[in-house]
Coordinates of C-alpha atoms and ligand atoms in Angstrom, one line a residue:
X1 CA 18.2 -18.0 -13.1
X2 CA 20.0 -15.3 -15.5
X3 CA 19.3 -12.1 -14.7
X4 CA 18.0 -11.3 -18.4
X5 CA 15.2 -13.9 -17.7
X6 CA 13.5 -12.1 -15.7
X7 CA 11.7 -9.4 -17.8
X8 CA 11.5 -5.3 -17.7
X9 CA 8.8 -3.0 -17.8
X10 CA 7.9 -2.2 -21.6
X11 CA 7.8 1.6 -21.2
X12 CA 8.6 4.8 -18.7
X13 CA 4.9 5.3 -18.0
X14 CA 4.4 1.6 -17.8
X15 CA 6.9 1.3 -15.3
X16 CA 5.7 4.2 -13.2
X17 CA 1.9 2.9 -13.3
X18 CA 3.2 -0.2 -12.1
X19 CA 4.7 1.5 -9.2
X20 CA 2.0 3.7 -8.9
X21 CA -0.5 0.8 -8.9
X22 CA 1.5 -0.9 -6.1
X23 CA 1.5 2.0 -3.9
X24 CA -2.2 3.3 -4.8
X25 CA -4.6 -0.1 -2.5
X26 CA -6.6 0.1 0.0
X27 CA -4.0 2.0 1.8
X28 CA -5.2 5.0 0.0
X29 CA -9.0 4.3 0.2
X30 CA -9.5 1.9 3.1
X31 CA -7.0 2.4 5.4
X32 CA -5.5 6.3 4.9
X33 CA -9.6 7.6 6.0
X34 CA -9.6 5.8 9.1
X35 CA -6.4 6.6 10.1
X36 CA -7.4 10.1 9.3
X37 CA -10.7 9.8 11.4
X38 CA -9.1 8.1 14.3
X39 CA -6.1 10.5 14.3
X40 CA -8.0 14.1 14.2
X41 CA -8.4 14.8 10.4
X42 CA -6.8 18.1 9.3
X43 CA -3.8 17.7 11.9
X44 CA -3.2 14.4 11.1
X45 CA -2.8 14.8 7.2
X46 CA -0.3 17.8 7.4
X47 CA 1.9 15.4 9.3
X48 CA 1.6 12.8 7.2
X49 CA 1.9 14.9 4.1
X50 CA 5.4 16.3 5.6
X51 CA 6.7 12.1 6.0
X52 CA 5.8 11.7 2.7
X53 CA 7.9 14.7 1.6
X54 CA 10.6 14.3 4.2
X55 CA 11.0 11.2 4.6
X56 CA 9.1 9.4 1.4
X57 CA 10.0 10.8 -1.4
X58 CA 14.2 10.3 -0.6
X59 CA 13.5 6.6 0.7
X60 CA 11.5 5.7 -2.3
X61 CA 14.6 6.8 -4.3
X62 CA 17.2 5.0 -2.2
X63 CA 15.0 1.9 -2.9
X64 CA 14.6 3.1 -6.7
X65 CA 18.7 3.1 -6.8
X66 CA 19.2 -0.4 -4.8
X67 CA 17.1 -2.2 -7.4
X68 CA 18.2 -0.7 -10.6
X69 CA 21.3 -1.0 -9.8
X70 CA 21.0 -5.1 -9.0
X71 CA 18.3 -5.9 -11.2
X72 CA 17.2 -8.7 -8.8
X73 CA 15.7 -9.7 -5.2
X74 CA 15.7 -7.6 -2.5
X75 CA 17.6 -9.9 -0.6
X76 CA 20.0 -10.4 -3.7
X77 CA 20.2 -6.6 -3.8
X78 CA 21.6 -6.4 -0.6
X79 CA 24.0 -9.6 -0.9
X80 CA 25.3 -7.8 -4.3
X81 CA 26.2 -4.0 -3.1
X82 CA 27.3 -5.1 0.6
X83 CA 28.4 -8.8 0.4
X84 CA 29.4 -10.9 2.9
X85 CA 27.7 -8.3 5.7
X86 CA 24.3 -8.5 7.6
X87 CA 22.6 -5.6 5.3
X88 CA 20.7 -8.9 3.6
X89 CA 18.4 -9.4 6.8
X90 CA 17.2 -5.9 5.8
X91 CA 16.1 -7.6 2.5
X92 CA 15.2 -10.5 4.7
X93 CA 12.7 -8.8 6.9
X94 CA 11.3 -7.1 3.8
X95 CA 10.3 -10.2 2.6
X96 CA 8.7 -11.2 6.2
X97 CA 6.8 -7.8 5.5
X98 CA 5.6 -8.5 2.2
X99 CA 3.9 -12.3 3.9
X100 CA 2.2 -10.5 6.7
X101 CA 1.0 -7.5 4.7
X102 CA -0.5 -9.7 2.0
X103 CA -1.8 -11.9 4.3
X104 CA -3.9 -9.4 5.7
X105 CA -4.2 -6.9 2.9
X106 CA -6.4 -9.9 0.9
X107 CA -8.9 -10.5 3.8
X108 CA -9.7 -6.5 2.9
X109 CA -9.7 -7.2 -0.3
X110 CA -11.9 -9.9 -0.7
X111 CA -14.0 -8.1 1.5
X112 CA -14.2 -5.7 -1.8
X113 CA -14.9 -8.7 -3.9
X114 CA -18.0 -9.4 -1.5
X115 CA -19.1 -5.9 -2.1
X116 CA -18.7 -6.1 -5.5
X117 CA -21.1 -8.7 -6.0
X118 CA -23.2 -7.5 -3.5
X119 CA -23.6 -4.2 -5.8
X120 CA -23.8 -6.5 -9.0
X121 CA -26.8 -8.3 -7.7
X122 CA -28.4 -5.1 -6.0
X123 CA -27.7 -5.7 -2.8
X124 CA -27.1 -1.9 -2.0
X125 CA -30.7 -0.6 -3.0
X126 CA -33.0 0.4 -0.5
X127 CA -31.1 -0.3 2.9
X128 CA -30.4 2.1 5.6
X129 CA -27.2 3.0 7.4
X130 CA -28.2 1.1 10.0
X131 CA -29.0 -2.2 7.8
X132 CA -25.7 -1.5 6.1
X133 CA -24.1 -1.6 9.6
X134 CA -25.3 -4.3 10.5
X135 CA -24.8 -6.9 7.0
X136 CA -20.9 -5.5 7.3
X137 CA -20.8 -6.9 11.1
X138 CA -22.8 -10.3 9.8
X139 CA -20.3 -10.5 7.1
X140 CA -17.3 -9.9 8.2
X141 CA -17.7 -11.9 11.6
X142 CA -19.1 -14.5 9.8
X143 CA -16.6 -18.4 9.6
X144 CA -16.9 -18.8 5.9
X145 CA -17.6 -16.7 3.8
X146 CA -15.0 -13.9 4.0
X147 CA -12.2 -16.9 3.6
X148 CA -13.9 -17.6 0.4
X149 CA -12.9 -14.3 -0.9
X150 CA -10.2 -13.8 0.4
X151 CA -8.3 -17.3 -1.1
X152 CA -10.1 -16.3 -4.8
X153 CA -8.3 -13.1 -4.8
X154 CA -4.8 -14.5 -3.6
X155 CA -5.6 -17.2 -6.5
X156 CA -5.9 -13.6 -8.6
X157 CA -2.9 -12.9 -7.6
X158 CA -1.2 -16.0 -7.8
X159 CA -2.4 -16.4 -11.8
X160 CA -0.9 -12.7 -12.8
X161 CA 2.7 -13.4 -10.8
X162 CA 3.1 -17.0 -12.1
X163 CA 2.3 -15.8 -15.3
X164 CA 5.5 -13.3 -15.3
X165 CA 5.1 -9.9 -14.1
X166 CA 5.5 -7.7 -17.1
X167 CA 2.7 -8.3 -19.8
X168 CA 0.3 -8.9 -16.9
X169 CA 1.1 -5.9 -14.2
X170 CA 2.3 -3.4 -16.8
X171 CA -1.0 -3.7 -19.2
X172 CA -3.0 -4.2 -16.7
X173 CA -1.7 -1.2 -14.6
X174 CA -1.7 0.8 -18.0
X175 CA -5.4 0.7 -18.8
X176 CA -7.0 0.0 -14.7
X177 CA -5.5 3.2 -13.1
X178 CA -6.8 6.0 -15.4
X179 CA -10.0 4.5 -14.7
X180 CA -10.0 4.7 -11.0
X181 CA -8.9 7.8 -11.0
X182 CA -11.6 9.2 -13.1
X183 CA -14.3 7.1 -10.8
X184 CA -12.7 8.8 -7.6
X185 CA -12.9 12.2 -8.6
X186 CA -16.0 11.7 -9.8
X187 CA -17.4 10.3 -6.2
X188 CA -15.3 13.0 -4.6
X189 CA -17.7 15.8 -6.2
X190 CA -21.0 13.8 -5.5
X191 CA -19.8 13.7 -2.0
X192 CA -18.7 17.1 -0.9
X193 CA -22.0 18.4 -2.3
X194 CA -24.7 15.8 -0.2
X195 CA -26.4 17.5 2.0
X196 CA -24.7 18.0 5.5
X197 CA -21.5 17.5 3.7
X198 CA -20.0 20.3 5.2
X199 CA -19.1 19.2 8.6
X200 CA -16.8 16.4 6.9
X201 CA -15.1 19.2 4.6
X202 CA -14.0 21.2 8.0
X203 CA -13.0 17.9 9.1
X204 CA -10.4 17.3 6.8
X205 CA -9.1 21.2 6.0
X206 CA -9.1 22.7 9.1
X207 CA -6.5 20.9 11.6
X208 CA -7.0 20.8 15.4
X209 CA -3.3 20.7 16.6
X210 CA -4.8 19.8 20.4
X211 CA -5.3 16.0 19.6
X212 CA -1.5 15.6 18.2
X213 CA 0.5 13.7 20.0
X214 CA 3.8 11.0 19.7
X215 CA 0.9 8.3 18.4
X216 CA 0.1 10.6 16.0
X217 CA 3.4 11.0 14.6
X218 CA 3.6 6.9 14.6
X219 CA 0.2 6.7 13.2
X220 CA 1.7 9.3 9.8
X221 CA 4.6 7.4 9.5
X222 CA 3.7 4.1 9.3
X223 CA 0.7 5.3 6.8
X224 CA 3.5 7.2 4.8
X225 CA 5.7 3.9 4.3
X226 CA 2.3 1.8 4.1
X227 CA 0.5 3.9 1.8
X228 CA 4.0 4.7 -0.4
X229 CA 4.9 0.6 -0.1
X230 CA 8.5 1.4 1.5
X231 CA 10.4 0.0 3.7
X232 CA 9.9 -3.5 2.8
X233 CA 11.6 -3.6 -0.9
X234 CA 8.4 -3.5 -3.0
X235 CA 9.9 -0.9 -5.1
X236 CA 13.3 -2.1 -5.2
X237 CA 11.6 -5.2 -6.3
X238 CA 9.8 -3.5 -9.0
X239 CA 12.7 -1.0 -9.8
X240 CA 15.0 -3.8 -10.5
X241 CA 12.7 -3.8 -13.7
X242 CA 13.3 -0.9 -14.7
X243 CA 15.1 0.2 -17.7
X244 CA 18.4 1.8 -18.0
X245 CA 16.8 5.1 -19.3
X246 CA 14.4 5.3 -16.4
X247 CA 14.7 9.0 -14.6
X248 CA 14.4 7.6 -11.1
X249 CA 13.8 11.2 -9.1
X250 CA 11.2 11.6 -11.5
X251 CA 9.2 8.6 -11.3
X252 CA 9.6 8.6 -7.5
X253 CA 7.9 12.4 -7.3
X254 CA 5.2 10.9 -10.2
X255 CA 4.2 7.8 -7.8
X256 CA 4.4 9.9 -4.4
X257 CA 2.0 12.8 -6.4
X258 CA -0.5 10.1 -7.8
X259 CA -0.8 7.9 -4.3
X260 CA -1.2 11.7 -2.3
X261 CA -3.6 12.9 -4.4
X262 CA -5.4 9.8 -4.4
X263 CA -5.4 9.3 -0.5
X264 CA -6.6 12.9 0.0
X265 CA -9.6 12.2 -2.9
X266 CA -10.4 9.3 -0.8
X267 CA -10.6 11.3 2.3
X268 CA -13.2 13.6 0.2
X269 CA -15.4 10.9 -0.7
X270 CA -15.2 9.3 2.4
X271 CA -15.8 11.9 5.4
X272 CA -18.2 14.4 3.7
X273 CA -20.5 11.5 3.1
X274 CA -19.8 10.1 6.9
X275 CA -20.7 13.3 8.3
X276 CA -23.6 13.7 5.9
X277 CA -25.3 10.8 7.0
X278 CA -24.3 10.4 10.7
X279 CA -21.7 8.1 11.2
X280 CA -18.6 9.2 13.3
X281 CA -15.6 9.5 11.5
X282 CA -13.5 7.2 13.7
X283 CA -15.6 4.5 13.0
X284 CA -12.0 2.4 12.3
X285 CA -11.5 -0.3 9.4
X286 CA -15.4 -0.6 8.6
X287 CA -15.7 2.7 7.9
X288 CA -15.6 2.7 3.7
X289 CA -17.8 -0.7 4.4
X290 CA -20.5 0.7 5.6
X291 CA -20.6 4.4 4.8
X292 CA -19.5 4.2 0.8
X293 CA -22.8 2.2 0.0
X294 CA -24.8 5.0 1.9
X295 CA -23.1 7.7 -0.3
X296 CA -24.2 5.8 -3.3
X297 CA -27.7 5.5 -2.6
X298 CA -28.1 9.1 -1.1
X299 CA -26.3 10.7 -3.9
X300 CA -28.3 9.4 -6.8
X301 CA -31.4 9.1 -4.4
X302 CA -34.1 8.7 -7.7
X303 CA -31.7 7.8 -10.3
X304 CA -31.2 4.0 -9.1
X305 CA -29.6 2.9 -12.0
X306 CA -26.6 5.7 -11.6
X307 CA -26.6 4.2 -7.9
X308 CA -26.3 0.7 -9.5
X309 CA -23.7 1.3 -12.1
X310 CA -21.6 3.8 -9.4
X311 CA -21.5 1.1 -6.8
X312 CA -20.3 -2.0 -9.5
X313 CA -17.7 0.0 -10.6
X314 CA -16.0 1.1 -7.5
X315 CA -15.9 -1.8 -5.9
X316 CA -14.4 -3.3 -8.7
X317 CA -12.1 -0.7 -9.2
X318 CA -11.2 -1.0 -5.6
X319 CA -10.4 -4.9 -5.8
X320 CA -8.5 -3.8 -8.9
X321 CA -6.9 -1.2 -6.8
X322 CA -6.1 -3.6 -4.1
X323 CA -4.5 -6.8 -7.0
X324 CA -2.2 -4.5 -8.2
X325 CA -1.3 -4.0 -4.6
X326 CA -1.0 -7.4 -3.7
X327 CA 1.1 -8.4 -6.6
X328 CA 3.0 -6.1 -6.0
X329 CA 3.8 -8.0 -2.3
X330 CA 3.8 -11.1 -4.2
X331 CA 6.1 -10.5 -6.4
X332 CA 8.5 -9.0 -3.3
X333 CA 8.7 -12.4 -2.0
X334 CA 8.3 -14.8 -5.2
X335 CA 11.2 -13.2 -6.8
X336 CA 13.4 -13.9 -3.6
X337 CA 12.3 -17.7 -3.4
X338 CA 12.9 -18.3 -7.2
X339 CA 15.9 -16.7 -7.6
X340 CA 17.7 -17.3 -4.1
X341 CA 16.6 -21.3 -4.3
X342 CA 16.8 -21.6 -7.7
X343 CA 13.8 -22.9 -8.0
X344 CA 11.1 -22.2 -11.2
X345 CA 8.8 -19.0 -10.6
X346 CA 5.6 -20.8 -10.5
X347 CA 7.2 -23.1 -7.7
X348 CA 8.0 -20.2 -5.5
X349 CA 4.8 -18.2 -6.3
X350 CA 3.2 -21.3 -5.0
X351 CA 4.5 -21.5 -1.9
X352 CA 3.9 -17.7 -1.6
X353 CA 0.3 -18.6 -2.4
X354 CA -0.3 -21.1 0.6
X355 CA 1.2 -19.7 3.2
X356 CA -0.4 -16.5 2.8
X357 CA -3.6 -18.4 2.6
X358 CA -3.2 -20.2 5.8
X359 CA -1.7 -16.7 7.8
X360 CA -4.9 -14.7 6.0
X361 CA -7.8 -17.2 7.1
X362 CA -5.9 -16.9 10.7
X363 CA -6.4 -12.9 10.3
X364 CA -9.9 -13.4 8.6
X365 CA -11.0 -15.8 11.6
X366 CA -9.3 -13.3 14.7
X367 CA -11.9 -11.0 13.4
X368 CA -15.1 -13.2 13.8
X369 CA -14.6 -16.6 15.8
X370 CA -11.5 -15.7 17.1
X371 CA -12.1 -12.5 18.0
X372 CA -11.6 -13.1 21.9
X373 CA -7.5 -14.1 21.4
X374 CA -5.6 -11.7 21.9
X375 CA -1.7 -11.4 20.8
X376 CA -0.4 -8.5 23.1
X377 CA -3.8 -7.0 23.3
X378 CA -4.6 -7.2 19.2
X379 CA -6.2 -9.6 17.1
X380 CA -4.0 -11.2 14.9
X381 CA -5.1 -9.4 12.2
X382 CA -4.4 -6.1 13.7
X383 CA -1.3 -7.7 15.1
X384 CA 0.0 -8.1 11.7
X385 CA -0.9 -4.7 10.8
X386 CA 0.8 -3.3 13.7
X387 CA 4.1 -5.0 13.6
X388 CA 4.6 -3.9 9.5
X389 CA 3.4 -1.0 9.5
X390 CA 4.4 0.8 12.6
X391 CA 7.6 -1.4 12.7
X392 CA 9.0 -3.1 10.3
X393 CA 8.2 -0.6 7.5
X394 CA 9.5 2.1 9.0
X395 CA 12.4 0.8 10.8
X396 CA 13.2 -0.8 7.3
X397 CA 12.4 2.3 5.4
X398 CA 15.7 4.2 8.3
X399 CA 17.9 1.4 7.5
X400 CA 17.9 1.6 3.4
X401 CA 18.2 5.6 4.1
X402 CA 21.3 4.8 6.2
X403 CA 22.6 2.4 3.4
X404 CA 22.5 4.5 0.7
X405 CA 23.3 7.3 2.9
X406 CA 26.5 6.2 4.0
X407 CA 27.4 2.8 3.4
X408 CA 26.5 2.9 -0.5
X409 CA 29.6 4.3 -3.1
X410 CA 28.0 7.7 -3.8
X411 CA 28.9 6.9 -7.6
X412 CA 26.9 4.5 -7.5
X413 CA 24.0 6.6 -6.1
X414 CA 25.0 9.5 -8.3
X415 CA 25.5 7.2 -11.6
X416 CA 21.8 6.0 -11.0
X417 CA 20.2 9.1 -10.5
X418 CA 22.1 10.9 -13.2
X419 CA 21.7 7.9 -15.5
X420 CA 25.2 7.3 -15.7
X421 CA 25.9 11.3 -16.0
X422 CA 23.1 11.7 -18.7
X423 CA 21.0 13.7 -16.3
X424 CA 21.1 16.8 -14.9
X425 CA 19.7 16.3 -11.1
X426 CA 20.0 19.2 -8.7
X427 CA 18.3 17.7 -5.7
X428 CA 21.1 15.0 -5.3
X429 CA 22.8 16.7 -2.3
X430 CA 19.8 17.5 -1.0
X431 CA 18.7 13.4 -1.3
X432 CA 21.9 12.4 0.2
X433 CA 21.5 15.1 3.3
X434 CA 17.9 13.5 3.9
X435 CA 19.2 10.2 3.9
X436 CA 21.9 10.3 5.9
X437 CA 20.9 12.9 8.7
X438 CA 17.4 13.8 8.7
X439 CA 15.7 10.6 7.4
X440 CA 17.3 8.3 10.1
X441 CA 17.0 10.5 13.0
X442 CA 12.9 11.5 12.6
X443 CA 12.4 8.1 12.7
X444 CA 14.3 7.1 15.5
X445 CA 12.8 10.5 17.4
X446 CA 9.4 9.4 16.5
X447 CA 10.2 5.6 18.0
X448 CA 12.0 6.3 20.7
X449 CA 9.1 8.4 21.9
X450 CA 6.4 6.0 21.1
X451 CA 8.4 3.7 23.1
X452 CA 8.6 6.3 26.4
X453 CA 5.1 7.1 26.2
X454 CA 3.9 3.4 25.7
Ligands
LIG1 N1 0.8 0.7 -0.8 C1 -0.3 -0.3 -0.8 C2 -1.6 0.5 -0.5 O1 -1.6 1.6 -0.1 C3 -0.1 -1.4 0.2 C4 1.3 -1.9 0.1 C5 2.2 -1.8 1.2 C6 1.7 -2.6 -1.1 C7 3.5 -2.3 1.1 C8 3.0 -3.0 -1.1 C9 3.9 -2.9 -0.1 O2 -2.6 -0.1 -0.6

């Protein structure tokens, strides 16, 4: 397959939508509030806001160069600036990442799908926390019907990536993301002022240093790489559809700025409205399940119809959320199969298709019927959760900041980030220091430890 076959994003702000859509998922509003509740709130969100300045923002950048520079896989990628060397298995576990993660992401996502159509036929109106408790247990225990979901939206997926990525992610991206970020603000508001809101503002703004520990650290990081897609080649993927004119520092701060301020939004809507009515904030993966249709009712309490339309929208702005997430992992992996076995796209997206069905009704299933085996003490859906993003993802994310750090020509690095010497960048020394010194060794440090204490 010729390189020029395989498409670029349209325009600058296409391009960075589409990279912000991949990195703004559930991540942001599913899995960033939990972490946050389990990890003690305030504390836990300065830490992770220093990985994603730290350690984020130059790692996104590294993979921004890698891909622009190749224009294709992220295996590829590797092959082409380091042949003949064992830097592919980098791109290699990447695409092992991208299986996993999408395997498990879409069993949360068409959990979102199940809410959405639980909002569109009313479902929401009337219940208590306790009944909304208890329906998220039924459903997500039950055999069939979360697998349902969750194979329509890998079909979702499936139809968008086989269709090319362009036209489909880049419009799509373009119009879906100013929405959500409009319908997230606007729920941040109507939940910081419910009554007994107040308790989950404190939460989140005033850090209690006593419950940090090594886990902790972990718990930032892998929610940094997670939340920020790194680590696994998602945006070398992406960037290697970039065009020649594309300011790389700069779209790297715009994606990092948009999925922040949309995780900490997310924890507004989310903890204010957990505190307000009752329900403890480490309440783990259920959490938006079961609290975000509360906040709906109780916040238009006696305009039902505002509750109605409120609660259609976001779920469907979360599935939307979450598809340009999961193409995103899709496309990580389809464009290795296609263009490494030469094989058409449609093939590979295929095979991507299945097997993530098969490893997602296996995640789907450890959390209901299965829920008794145990992989080293997890489910396999946490199992899969676990091993990318507290392992892979990082340790992926310290070995392309060593690559580009010091195995990478630096006029290569410096030609990307200058656009060939069009630019003026002054951070580049400051890049290259992260990546090579500081970058590598806070990971390892934060490992290492992990590793002591565990
Ligand atoms: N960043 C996405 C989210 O926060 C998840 C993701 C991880 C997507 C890794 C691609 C790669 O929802």
């Amino acid at each position: 397959m010729e390189n020029n076959d395989r498409g670029k994003f349209g325009s600058k702000l296409g391009a960075i939508l589409a990279a912000a859509g991949s990195a703004v998922g559930l991540g942001n509003v599913w899995r960033f509030p939990y972490e946050t509740g389990n990890n003690g709130g305030a504390a836990f969100i300065l830490i992770y806001l220093g990985c994603v300045l730290a350690l984020g923002l130059p790692i996104m950048i590294a993979e921004f160069v890698i891909g622009r520079r190749t224009h294709t896989n992220i295996v590829g990628a590797f092959e082409k600036l380091a042949p003949g060397t064992q830097w592919k298995w980098v791109g290699r576990i990447g695409v092992i990442s991208a299986f996993f993660i999408l395997s498990f992401y879409s069993v949360i996502a068409g959990w979102t799908l199940e809410y959405m159509f639980e909002a569109i036929s009313n479902g929401f109106s009337g219940k208590t926390p306790g009944e909304f408790d208890a329906a998220f247990t039924a459903f997500s225990t039950s055999p069939w019907r979360p697998l349902i979901w969750l194979i329509l939206f890998l079909v979702a997926t499936h139809v968008i990536i086989a269709r090319g990525v362009e036209k489909g992610i880049e419009s799509f991206s373009k119009l879906m993301m100013p929405m959500l970020f409009i319908l997230i603000t606007v729920l941040a508001v109507c939940s910081v002022t419910l009554p007994g809101a107040g308790a989950g503002v404190e939460f989140l703004l005033k850090p209690d240093f006593s419950k940090v520990n090594s886990q902790v650290f972990l718990a930032a990081l892998g929610q940094a790489f997670f939340s920020l897609s790194l680590g696994m080649g998602t945006l070398c993927t992406y960037a290697s559809y970039f065009k020649k004119d594309t300011n790389l520092i700069r779209s790297a701060v715009s994606v990092g700025l948009i999925d922040t301020f949309v995780a900490i939004l997310a924890g507004f809507i989310i903890f204010p409205a957990a505190f307000s009515v009752g329900i403890e904030p480490d309440a783990g993966p259920s959490l938006i399940f079961i609290t975000l249709p509360n906040v709906f009712q109780q916040a238009f309490d006696g305009l039902p119809w505002l509750a109605y339309i409120f609660s259609v929208l976001f779920y469907l702005l979360l599935a939307v959320a979450a598809l340009t997430s999961t193409i995103s992992l899709h496309e990580v992996a389809t464009a290795y199969i296609y263009e490494e076995f030469k094989i058409s796209r449609k093939r590979a997206a295929l095979y991507v298709t299945a097997s993530c069905c098969v490893l997602g009704i296996l995640a789907s299933l450890s959390l209901g019927v299965g829920r008794d085996i145990l992989i080293f003490g997890m489910s396999f859906f946490d199992l899969l959760d676990f091993v990318t993003a507290k392992l892979f993802l990082p340790l992926g994310g310290a070995l392309i900041a060593i690559f580009v750090g010091w195995y990478l020509n630096k006029r290569i690095t410096r030609n990307e980030l200058t656009n060939e010497g069009t630019l003026k960048v002054n951070s580049y020394k400051a890049i290259i220091f992260i990546l090579r010194y500081v970058a590598p060794t806070a990971i390892m440090v934060i490992f290492i430890n992990e590793l002591l204490i565990a």
